[in-house]
């Protein structure tokens, strides 16, 4: 496991440390390593009773003294914590009081049915030993069967027991226990439930698992408003001259004809009538125009009110879509739903809030087209109204890395540092470390601006595609980091580099939100590279990186003191002045400039506080194996127990717990155990290594029936096979399993194993005629077992074994090392192997085929039956994919032989360190390797471990494999088994 801690040294100085240690190391081991490796102590022996006092940098900020005998993986020591050495005893180890009960274990069935055990926070052991915290009397429960870890959740871990832990009908090495889960330990059923809320219990896990809950982003549907029609100018009215003159002429003519006085009245009244009509029409037209003007003003006010209300809603939505730094800091402290809320498929992925200013509104206003009859003043008012509401102020100005490719920030040093810090802070708090990785190029002068980044899970997590350090402030570390990023870009581009197109993945930055068209999702995780303009790195290579990276998910955020210093690849930028409220943003692709823009700043202390809180947080929705959890080496005796190297009674007891001692043995099972065995199916489970968290077990019956083992020269393949055989031999008696060894490397691989009482023979390349004889015997054994099962009316060997029939033969495991050489020498052996593979499961015959390169050797009909796949280091990615389906095994370090991965089913891949039995293991515990280095911004300084004198005593005496074989042989004689 890898931890980043602040260590208060004895003289009071605080140093930031990176620690790499086995997950099974104890707290006391780490405390002693910190003391001895501290350069100030020059390798001096650590005083006794050292442990760690931890101040957890959480929102609550708790302090605790850790139990020195507790595994680090279960002690609750988390990255970001402040630690110091202590000789104070932890509260739960003083006297016999281990603290208040926070969980309860109930025995539901078995010899101890009805008993209840109160479990305090921390580790409690289950087993038959009276010293166990949960003491059970079931003979099928091992002496130390399992340990329960009670913390924020309840977990149970198998401790190499004979019958394991059965949860939901499946045997598990480690699991989280829910309140409704029922666990089987031997012949005992138990349940475990918490009695206090998880928040009141001290943490036990090194990580804080954060669940990214579903979050519906607020949306604002664009609306269109229309201004009222401008009043029209009235049609011009002409004075009715003709209508007034015509009656006069008519009246004169009428008077001349009739000589009547009434004609004079007509002459006088007709013009008056015409004049009245003219004046009335003119008044009506004026009133109508006035009403149009009133209606226009009223409608304009209504539209303005509706627009104002809609724009307030729009402003709220846009602010919520791009939260402020204050909101994100609160999300970090509370682990709220805003944390890591951006998803790769969402339009907001890789967007940042540059500041707050005026942007084009989503509320559009349609103004009337040009109308020659409209009053010009009112037409101008309508157009001015539309222009007034075209932009909305107080909304986020957004930069999108997927559209721009790279972002720039320029301004006075103190101001631009705070703004650039805020931009990066937005990215790391809104994006999961599984989907975003961060790297920084700084200078010695700007290093303090970015030191907080080394605490982030985004800088160096197991998800990162970059090897090595992610921070650099000098030419050496900068060159290494730049080369790693260039290699990543080249690999993602498939070896060809090309410049980014001018309009890939556009975003409607005029409106401040992503355009409706979907973005192509680039490879994940995305990589954001923070570059300080004065970083001592080749500028041309950095610019090339910024140009070629966006198409494959690599983006640059460039910080400089002036816009003229930003490279042109920064197609979106923010220009800052002494007043952060008067910034200018530019979007080159759209020709947009926004001003003034109010930018947010984040000071170094605030950033460091949030980064320390994020340091132990992991995305629970994405699995990631940390290779540092797996130990670099582990001995077989350390895993199965040192008693198995000297005490035959320990082996006999394990065989009895497993139920594999047949009735023919002098020390056979009692009648009760025999009845239990008939109710349960036996297995062939064996401990083969360690995952760091728990022992690694394989079962040929449930995981097989046959296995394929791949590994190149020097990978530790033969040593793994030896340890697998020893694991089965110590766990199961010869009545349950026997071995046939086929070694085409001269027989050296199994030279010791042939002395096991389980061994029925060995075939080597030195006696090829024996291979053919073995093949003939194997065919005869197949026929014998078929006839036996038919006579006993049993469908398979497991069914017959459960009946306790004394005629039931043991399972036969045929282990072939260097299968490829065997196929080349004796091709007909393949047909016999295929026959076994196709019929072996029901007959209890299992194959373990080991080869350096399975391609061309393992045929399809054979491959289809080898469900269990184990790969040690492979020669190349194709060989690894051939065995596991993934290229992981090609990347195993060559300096760690025995590193392996097992595929026990679709999608079930486990990395582990294979047990080694070729050394000499002392019963005196040895301190695990612990690497300590000072975190110095990408240039860690290792604390050298002290060199201990006089370690030659372990070079004398028999090897572990010889001790185990001799002990198992004695156990068979003690049990009265034929040898």
Coordinates of C-alpha atoms in Angstrom, one line a residue, residues 480-779:
X480 CA 11.3 12.5 -17.3
X481 CA 7.7 13.7 -16.9
X482 CA 7.5 15.3 -20.3
X483 CA 8.9 12.1 -21.9
X484 CA 6.3 10.0 -20.1
X485 CA 3.5 12.3 -21.4
X486 CA 4.8 12.2 -24.9
X487 CA 4.9 8.4 -24.8
X488 CA 1.3 8.4 -23.6
X489 CA 0.2 10.6 -26.4
X490 CA 2.1 8.6 -29.0
X491 CA 0.6 5.3 -27.7
X492 CA -2.9 6.7 -27.7
X493 CA -2.5 8.1 -31.2
X494 CA -1.2 4.7 -32.4
X495 CA 2.3 6.1 -33.1
X496 CA 1.3 8.9 -35.4
X497 CA 1.2 12.5 -34.3
X498 CA -1.0 15.1 -35.8
X499 CA -2.1 18.6 -35.0
X500 CA -5.5 19.2 -33.6
X501 CA -8.2 20.4 -36.0
X502 CA -9.5 23.9 -35.8
X503 CA -13.0 23.0 -35.0
X504 CA -13.1 19.6 -33.2
X505 CA -15.6 19.3 -30.4
X506 CA -17.0 22.8 -30.5
X507 CA -18.8 24.3 -27.6
X508 CA -21.3 27.1 -27.8
X509 CA -19.2 29.3 -25.5
X510 CA -21.2 32.4 -26.6
X511 CA -24.0 31.1 -24.5
X512 CA -21.6 29.6 -21.9
X513 CA -22.9 26.0 -22.2
X514 CA -22.0 23.0 -24.3
X515 CA -23.5 22.7 -27.7
X516 CA -26.2 20.0 -28.1
X517 CA -24.1 17.8 -30.4
X518 CA -22.3 15.1 -28.5
X519 CA -18.5 15.1 -27.8
X520 CA -16.5 12.1 -28.8
X521 CA -15.3 10.5 -25.6
X522 CA -11.5 10.4 -25.6
X523 CA -9.4 7.8 -23.9
X524 CA -9.7 7.8 -20.1
X525 CA -8.4 8.9 -17.8
X526 CA -8.0 12.4 -19.2
X527 CA -4.8 14.1 -18.3
X528 CA -4.6 17.8 -17.4
X529 CA -1.1 19.2 -17.5
X530 CA -0.6 22.4 -15.5
X531 CA 2.3 24.4 -16.9
X532 CA 4.0 27.5 -15.4
X533 CA 5.5 29.6 -18.1
X534 CA 8.9 29.7 -16.3
X535 CA 9.1 25.9 -15.8
X536 CA 12.6 24.7 -16.8
X537 CA 11.4 22.4 -19.6
X538 CA 11.8 22.5 -23.3
X539 CA 9.1 25.0 -24.4
X540 CA 8.8 23.7 -27.9
X541 CA 8.1 20.2 -26.7
X542 CA 5.5 21.5 -24.2
X543 CA 3.7 23.4 -27.0
X544 CA 3.8 20.3 -29.2
X545 CA 2.3 18.4 -26.4
X546 CA -0.5 20.9 -26.1
X547 CA -1.1 20.8 -29.8
X548 CA -1.2 17.0 -30.2
X549 CA -2.7 16.0 -26.8
X550 CA -6.3 17.1 -26.9
X551 CA -7.4 14.5 -29.5
X552 CA -6.3 11.7 -27.0
X553 CA -7.5 13.3 -23.8
X554 CA -4.3 15.3 -22.8
X555 CA -4.9 18.9 -22.1
X556 CA -2.8 21.8 -20.9
X557 CA -3.6 24.7 -18.6
X558 CA -0.8 27.3 -19.1
X559 CA -0.1 30.1 -16.6
X560 CA 2.0 33.2 -17.5
X561 CA 2.4 36.8 -16.4
X562 CA 1.1 38.3 -19.6
X563 CA -1.0 37.2 -22.5
X564 CA 1.9 37.7 -24.9
X565 CA 3.7 34.8 -23.1
X566 CA 0.9 32.4 -23.7
X567 CA 1.3 30.0 -26.6
X568 CA -1.3 30.3 -29.4
X569 CA -2.5 26.8 -28.6
X570 CA -4.4 28.3 -25.6
X571 CA -7.5 29.0 -27.7
X572 CA -9.4 30.1 -24.6
X573 CA -7.7 32.4 -22.1
X574 CA -8.3 34.7 -19.2
X575 CA -6.3 38.0 -18.9
X576 CA -6.1 39.2 -15.3
X577 CA -5.2 42.6 -13.8
X578 CA -4.5 43.6 -10.2
X579 CA -8.3 43.7 -9.7
X580 CA -9.7 40.2 -10.3
X581 CA -13.1 41.7 -11.0
X582 CA -11.9 43.4 -14.2
X583 CA -10.5 40.3 -16.1
X584 CA -10.9 39.8 -19.8
X585 CA -11.7 36.4 -21.4
X586 CA -11.0 35.5 -25.0
X587 CA -12.3 32.6 -27.1
X588 CA -10.1 32.6 -30.2
X589 CA -12.3 30.1 -32.3
X590 CA -15.4 32.2 -31.9
X591 CA -13.8 35.6 -31.9
X592 CA -15.4 36.5 -28.5
X593 CA -14.0 38.8 -25.9
X594 CA -15.8 39.2 -22.5
X595 CA -15.1 42.0 -20.2
X596 CA -15.3 42.7 -17.3
X597 CA -15.2 39.2 -15.8
X598 CA -15.0 38.6 -12.1
X599 CA -12.6 35.7 -11.3
X600 CA -12.3 33.6 -8.2
X601 CA -9.0 33.0 -6.5
X602 CA -7.9 30.2 -4.2
X603 CA -5.0 30.7 -1.8
X604 CA -2.5 28.0 -1.1
X605 CA -3.7 27.2 2.4
X606 CA -7.3 26.6 1.3
X607 CA -6.1 24.4 -1.6
X608 CA -3.8 22.4 0.8
X609 CA -6.6 21.9 3.3
X610 CA -8.9 20.5 0.7
X611 CA -6.2 18.3 -0.9
X612 CA -5.4 16.7 2.5
X613 CA -9.1 15.9 2.9
X614 CA -9.1 14.3 -0.5
X615 CA -5.9 12.3 -0.1
X616 CA -7.5 9.1 1.3
X617 CA -10.7 9.4 -0.8
X618 CA -11.2 6.8 -3.6
X619 CA -14.0 6.3 -6.2
X620 CA -15.8 3.2 -4.9
X621 CA -17.4 2.7 -8.3
X622 CA -14.1 2.0 -10.0
X623 CA -11.9 -0.9 -9.0
X624 CA -8.2 -0.4 -9.0
X625 CA -5.5 -2.8 -7.7
X626 CA -2.6 -1.1 -6.0
X627 CA 0.5 -3.2 -6.7
X628 CA 2.1 -1.9 -3.6
X629 CA -0.4 -3.8 -1.5
X630 CA 1.1 -7.1 -2.7
X631 CA 4.3 -8.1 -0.9
X632 CA 7.5 -8.5 -3.0
X633 CA 8.0 -12.0 -1.5
X634 CA 6.3 -14.3 0.9
X635 CA 7.3 -17.7 2.2
X636 CA 5.1 -20.8 2.3
X637 CA 5.7 -21.3 6.0
X638 CA 4.7 -17.7 6.8
X639 CA 1.4 -18.3 5.1
X640 CA 0.4 -21.8 6.3
X641 CA 2.1 -21.6 9.7
X642 CA 5.5 -22.5 10.9
X643 CA 4.2 -25.5 12.8
X644 CA 3.7 -27.2 9.4
X645 CA 7.5 -27.2 9.0
X646 CA 8.2 -29.1 12.3
X647 CA 5.0 -30.5 13.9
X648 CA 3.3 -33.4 12.2
X649 CA 0.4 -33.1 14.7
X650 CA -0.4 -29.7 13.2
X651 CA -0.7 -31.3 9.7
X652 CA -2.9 -34.2 11.1
X653 CA -5.1 -31.7 12.8
X654 CA -5.6 -29.7 9.6
X655 CA -6.4 -32.9 7.7
X656 CA -8.9 -33.8 10.4
X657 CA -10.5 -30.3 10.3
X658 CA -10.7 -30.6 6.5
X659 CA -12.4 -34.0 6.8
X660 CA -10.0 -35.7 4.5
X661 CA -8.7 -38.4 6.9
X662 CA -10.4 -41.5 5.7
X663 CA -11.6 -44.3 8.0
X664 CA -8.6 -46.3 7.2
X665 CA -6.3 -44.0 9.1
X666 CA -5.5 -44.9 12.6
X667 CA -6.3 -41.4 13.8
X668 CA -9.5 -41.2 11.7
X669 CA -12.4 -39.0 12.2
X670 CA -14.9 -39.5 14.9
X671 CA -18.4 -40.4 13.9
X672 CA -19.7 -36.9 14.3
X673 CA -17.1 -35.5 11.9
X674 CA -17.9 -38.3 9.5
X675 CA -21.5 -37.3 9.5
X676 CA -20.7 -33.7 8.9
X677 CA -18.3 -34.6 6.1
X678 CA -21.2 -36.5 4.4
X679 CA -23.3 -33.3 4.4
X680 CA -20.5 -31.2 2.9
X681 CA -18.6 -31.5 -0.3
X682 CA -14.9 -31.6 0.1
X683 CA -12.6 -29.3 -1.8
X684 CA -9.0 -29.0 -3.0
X685 CA -8.4 -25.5 -1.8
X686 CA -4.8 -24.6 -1.1
X687 CA -3.0 -21.4 -0.1
X688 CA -0.7 -20.5 -2.9
X689 CA 0.4 -16.9 -2.0
X690 CA -0.7 -13.6 -0.6
X691 CA -2.7 -10.7 -2.0
X692 CA -1.3 -8.5 0.8
X693 CA -4.7 -8.2 2.3
X694 CA -5.3 -11.9 2.7
X695 CA -3.9 -15.3 1.8
X696 CA -4.5 -16.3 -1.8
X697 CA -6.2 -19.6 -2.2
X698 CA -7.0 -21.7 -5.3
X699 CA -9.4 -24.7 -5.5
X700 CA -9.1 -27.0 -8.4
X701 CA -12.6 -28.4 -7.8
X702 CA -14.5 -25.1 -7.8
X703 CA -12.2 -23.0 -9.9
X704 CA -11.0 -25.7 -12.3
X705 CA -11.3 -28.6 -12.9
X706 CA -8.1 -27.9 -14.8
X707 CA -5.5 -25.1 -14.7
X708 CA -3.2 -23.4 -17.2
X709 CA -0.1 -21.8 -15.7
X710 CA 2.1 -19.5 -17.9
X711 CA 5.3 -17.8 -17.0
X712 CA 8.5 -16.9 -18.9
X713 CA 12.0 -17.9 -17.8
X714 CA 12.9 -16.5 -14.4
X715 CA 9.2 -15.7 -13.5
X716 CA 9.1 -18.2 -10.7
X717 CA 6.7 -20.6 -12.4
X718 CA 8.3 -23.8 -11.1
X719 CA 8.5 -22.4 -7.6
X720 CA 4.8 -21.5 -7.8
X721 CA 4.0 -25.1 -8.7
X722 CA 6.0 -26.4 -5.8
X723 CA 4.2 -24.1 -3.4
X724 CA 0.8 -25.1 -4.8
X725 CA 1.6 -28.7 -4.3
X726 CA 2.8 -28.1 -0.7
X727 CA -0.4 -26.1 -0.1
X728 CA -2.6 -29.0 -1.2
X729 CA -0.5 -31.5 0.7
X730 CA -0.7 -29.6 4.0
X731 CA -4.4 -28.9 3.6
X732 CA -5.6 -32.4 2.5
X733 CA -4.5 -35.9 3.3
X734 CA -3.5 -38.5 0.7
X735 CA -7.0 -39.9 1.1
X736 CA -8.3 -36.7 -0.5
X737 CA -5.7 -35.9 -3.2
X738 CA -2.6 -37.5 -4.9
X739 CA -0.1 -36.1 -7.3
X740 CA 1.5 -37.3 -10.6
X741 CA 4.4 -35.1 -11.6
X742 CA 5.5 -34.8 -15.2
X743 CA 8.6 -32.6 -15.4
X744 CA 10.3 -32.1 -18.7
X745 CA 13.2 -30.1 -17.2
X746 CA 15.0 -33.1 -15.9
X747 CA 12.9 -33.6 -12.8
X748 CA 14.5 -30.9 -10.7
X749 CA 11.3 -28.9 -10.1
X750 CA 9.6 -31.7 -8.1
X751 CA 12.7 -33.4 -6.8
X752 CA 11.5 -32.8 -3.2
X753 CA 7.8 -33.2 -3.8
X754 CA 8.2 -36.8 -4.9
X755 CA 8.8 -37.7 -1.2
X756 CA 5.3 -36.5 -0.3
X757 CA 3.0 -39.4 0.8
X758 CA 0.6 -38.0 -1.8
X759 CA 2.9 -38.6 -4.7
X760 CA 2.1 -41.6 -7.0
X761 CA 4.9 -41.1 -9.5
X762 CA 7.1 -38.8 -11.5
X763 CA 7.8 -38.8 -15.2
X764 CA 10.8 -36.8 -16.6
X765 CA 12.4 -36.2 -20.0
X766 CA 15.2 -38.5 -18.9
X767 CA 12.8 -41.5 -19.2
X768 CA 10.6 -41.0 -22.2
X769 CA 9.4 -44.6 -22.3
X770 CA 7.9 -43.9 -18.8
X771 CA 5.8 -41.1 -20.4
X772 CA 4.1 -43.6 -22.7
X773 CA 3.7 -46.1 -19.8
X774 CA 2.2 -43.3 -17.7
X775 CA -0.3 -42.5 -20.5
X776 CA -1.3 -46.1 -20.7
X777 CA -1.8 -46.2 -17.0
X778 CA -3.8 -43.0 -17.0
X779 CA -6.2 -44.4 -19.6

